[in-house]
Coordinates of C-alpha atoms in Angstrom, one line a residue:
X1047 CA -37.1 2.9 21.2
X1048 CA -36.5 3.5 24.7
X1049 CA -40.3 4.8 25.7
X1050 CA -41.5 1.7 23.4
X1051 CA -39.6 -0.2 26.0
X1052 CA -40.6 2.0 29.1
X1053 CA -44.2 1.1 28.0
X1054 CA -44.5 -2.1 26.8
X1055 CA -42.4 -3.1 30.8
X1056 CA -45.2 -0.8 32.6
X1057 CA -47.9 -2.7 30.6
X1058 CA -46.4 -6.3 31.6
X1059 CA -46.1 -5.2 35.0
X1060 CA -49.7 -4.0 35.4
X1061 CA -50.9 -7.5 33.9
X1062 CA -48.1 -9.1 36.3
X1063 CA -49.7 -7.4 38.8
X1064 CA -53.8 -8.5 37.8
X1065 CA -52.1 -12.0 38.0
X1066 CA -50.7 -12.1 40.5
X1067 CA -53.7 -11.4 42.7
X1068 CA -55.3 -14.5 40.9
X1069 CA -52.3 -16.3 41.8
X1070 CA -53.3 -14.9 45.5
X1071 CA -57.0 -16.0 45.0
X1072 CA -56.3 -19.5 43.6
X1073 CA -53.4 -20.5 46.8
X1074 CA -56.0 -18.6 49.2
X1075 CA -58.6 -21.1 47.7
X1076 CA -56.6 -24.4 47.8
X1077 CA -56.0 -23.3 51.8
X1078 CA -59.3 -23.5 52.4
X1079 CA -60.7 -26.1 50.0
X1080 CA -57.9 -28.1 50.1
X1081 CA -56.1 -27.7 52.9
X1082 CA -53.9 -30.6 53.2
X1083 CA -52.0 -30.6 49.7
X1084 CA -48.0 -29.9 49.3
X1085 CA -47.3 -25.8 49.1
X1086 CA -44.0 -26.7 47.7
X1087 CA -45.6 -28.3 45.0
X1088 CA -47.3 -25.6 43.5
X1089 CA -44.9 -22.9 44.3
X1090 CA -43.6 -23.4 40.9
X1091 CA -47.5 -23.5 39.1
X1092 CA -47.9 -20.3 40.8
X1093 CA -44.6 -18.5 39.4
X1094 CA -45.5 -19.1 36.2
X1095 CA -48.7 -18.1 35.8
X1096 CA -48.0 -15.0 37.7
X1097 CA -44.5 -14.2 36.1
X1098 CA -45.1 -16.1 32.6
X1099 CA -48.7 -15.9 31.7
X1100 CA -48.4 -12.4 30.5
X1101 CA -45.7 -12.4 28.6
X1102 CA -48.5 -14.8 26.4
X1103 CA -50.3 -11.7 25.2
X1104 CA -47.9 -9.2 25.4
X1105 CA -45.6 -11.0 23.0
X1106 CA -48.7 -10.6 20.2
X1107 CA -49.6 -7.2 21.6
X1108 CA -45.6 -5.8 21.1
X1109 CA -45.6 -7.4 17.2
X1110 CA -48.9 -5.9 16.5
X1111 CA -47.4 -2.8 17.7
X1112 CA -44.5 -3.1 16.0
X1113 CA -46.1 -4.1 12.8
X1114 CA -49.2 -2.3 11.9
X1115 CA -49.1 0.6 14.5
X1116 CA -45.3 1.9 15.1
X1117 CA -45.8 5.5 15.6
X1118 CA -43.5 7.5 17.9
X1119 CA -44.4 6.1 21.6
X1120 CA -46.7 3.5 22.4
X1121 CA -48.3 5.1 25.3
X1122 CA -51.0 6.2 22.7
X1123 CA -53.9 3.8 23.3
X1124 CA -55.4 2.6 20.1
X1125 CA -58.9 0.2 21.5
X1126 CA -58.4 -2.2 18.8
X1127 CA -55.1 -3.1 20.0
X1128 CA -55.3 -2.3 23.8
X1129 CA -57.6 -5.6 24.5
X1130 CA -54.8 -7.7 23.3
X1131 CA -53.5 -7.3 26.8
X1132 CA -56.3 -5.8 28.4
X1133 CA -58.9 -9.1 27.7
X1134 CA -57.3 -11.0 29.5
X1135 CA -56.5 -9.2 32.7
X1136 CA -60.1 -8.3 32.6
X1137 CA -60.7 -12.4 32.7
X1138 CA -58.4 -12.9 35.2
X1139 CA -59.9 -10.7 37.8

């Protein structure tokens, strides 16, 4: 269980990562588009979606896992599976 764990928290933080440099992109947009707005306002907009949003598919990707694919360690990429949290990294670059 504990490599299930390693790589299901290396997966999150790779999609943390992927959206967080949207989270970059959007504040980097409302600078220059919008430049006279509250930052304070949207600090907390911006944690989410860069903290929460991808625990939204990786949640469904860990019980499909868990359910239909539980062999030994999860590092093993199975395609059908992988764009549950793939998709929507690839969306958000």
């Amino acid at each position: 269980i504990g490599c299930k764990i390693v790589v299901t928290l290396y997966n999150y933080f790779i999609a943390a990562n992927y959206f967080w440099l949207l989270v970059e992109g959007l504040f980097l947009h409302s600078l220059i588009a919008v430049g006279f707005f509250s930052e304070r306002k949207y600090f907390r907009w911006y944690m989410v979606l860069g903290w929460g949003t991808p625990w939204l598919f990786m949640v469904p990707w860990i019980s499909v896992r868990a359910t239909l694919q539980d062999t030994r360690c999860w590092e093993i990429k199975h395609l059908q599976y992988w764009w549950i949290y793939r998709g929507p990294i690839l969306v958000s670059v």
